[in-house]
């Protein structure tokens, strides 16, 4: 993984690197990369993977927009992958360059250990 101050990897590359490091099942990584998962929960060994739909209200247009978050809970980590171009969490994470977060286009990846 890139260190702070160097070029940041794409969100897909970051997710693949984190998946290898955390020993995530390849199908779990594939689910996280592909948007439009149905809400579900699956267990991959000692890792719980949960896909949820997200909603947020856009005041300027009075619209309700949707996104998706994949959550991976392991014995010593939590990993989230968010999809949704206007998801407030994606925009918030884009500014957190000093954390273990990679953002780009309409998705972000974050890992807490």
XYZ file of C-alpha atoms in Angstrom:
113
model
C 0.000 0.000 0.000
C 1.136 3.533 -0.617
C 2.450 5.609 2.231
C 1.176 9.133 2.967
C 2.680 11.623 0.560
C 2.949 9.174 -2.328
C 0.446 8.470 -5.086
C -2.727 6.880 -3.725
C -3.891 3.641 -5.357
C -7.299 3.440 -6.996
C -10.134 2.313 -4.690
C -10.293 -1.074 -6.464
C -6.532 -1.599 -6.095
C -6.674 -0.514 -2.463
C -9.519 -2.933 -1.803
C -7.660 -5.790 -3.472
C -4.540 -5.020 -1.430
C -6.526 -4.797 1.798
C -8.355 -8.001 0.905
C -5.066 -9.839 0.469
C -3.651 -8.373 3.679
C -6.791 -9.213 5.691
C -7.126 -12.611 3.969
C -10.639 -11.898 2.684
C -12.299 -14.488 0.488
C -12.069 -13.570 -3.240
C -15.876 -13.643 -3.543
C -16.144 -11.136 -0.694
C -13.770 -8.781 -2.509
C -15.715 -9.244 -5.737
C -18.985 -8.363 -3.968
C -17.412 -5.210 -2.539
C -16.063 -4.053 -5.910
C -19.360 -4.622 -7.719
C -22.036 -2.084 -6.843
C -25.723 -3.001 -6.839
C -25.596 -5.866 -4.360
C -28.838 -6.851 -2.731
C -28.960 -6.350 1.046
C -27.474 -9.501 2.538
C -25.144 -10.980 5.080
C -22.665 -13.750 4.472
C -19.961 -15.381 6.529
C -16.586 -16.093 4.952
C -14.694 -18.042 7.609
C -14.258 -15.711 10.579
C -15.305 -12.613 8.574
C -18.898 -11.368 8.466
C -19.806 -9.472 5.266
C -22.929 -7.317 5.259
C -24.329 -5.368 2.288
C -26.783 -2.578 3.128
C -28.578 0.090 1.110
C -28.075 3.681 2.214
C -30.393 6.662 1.796
C -29.826 10.374 2.244
C -31.883 13.486 1.750
C -30.636 16.183 -0.646
C -31.992 19.479 0.678
C -31.363 21.504 -2.492
C -33.593 19.257 -4.618
C -35.717 17.539 -1.943
C -34.649 14.209 -3.460
C -33.815 11.003 -1.644
C -30.758 9.358 -3.148
C -29.457 5.851 -2.618
C -26.117 4.160 -2.253
C -24.675 0.999 -0.851
C -22.215 0.045 1.879
C -20.405 -3.251 2.292
C -19.203 -3.885 5.830
C -16.629 -6.554 6.667
C -16.163 -7.435 10.340
C -13.230 -9.646 11.198
C -11.631 -10.705 14.474
C -9.397 -7.603 14.540
C -10.698 -5.244 11.848
C -13.667 -3.456 10.322
C -13.629 -2.593 6.613
C -16.271 -0.514 4.824
C -16.728 0.020 1.105
C -19.242 2.665 0.044
C -20.833 3.153 -3.376
C -22.835 6.211 -4.371
C -21.666 9.327 -6.213
C -23.384 11.778 -3.874
C -23.126 9.778 -0.659
C -22.098 12.289 2.031
C -19.793 9.683 3.574
C -17.832 9.395 0.315
C -17.331 13.172 0.153
C -16.339 13.299 3.810
C -13.817 10.501 3.439
C -12.289 12.147 0.336
C -10.874 14.862 2.595
C -9.292 12.500 5.088
C -6.017 11.911 3.291
C -4.084 11.298 6.506
C -6.158 8.229 7.444
C -6.174 4.784 5.851
C -8.805 5.833 3.333
C -8.740 5.801 -0.436
C -11.384 7.737 -2.360
C -12.147 8.196 -5.989
C -15.100 8.719 -8.265
C -18.164 7.221 -6.585
C -16.667 4.840 -4.031
C -14.436 4.884 -0.997
C -12.615 2.251 1.015
C -11.731 2.570 4.678
C -10.186 0.176 7.142
C -10.011 0.347 10.909
C -7.775 -2.006 12.770
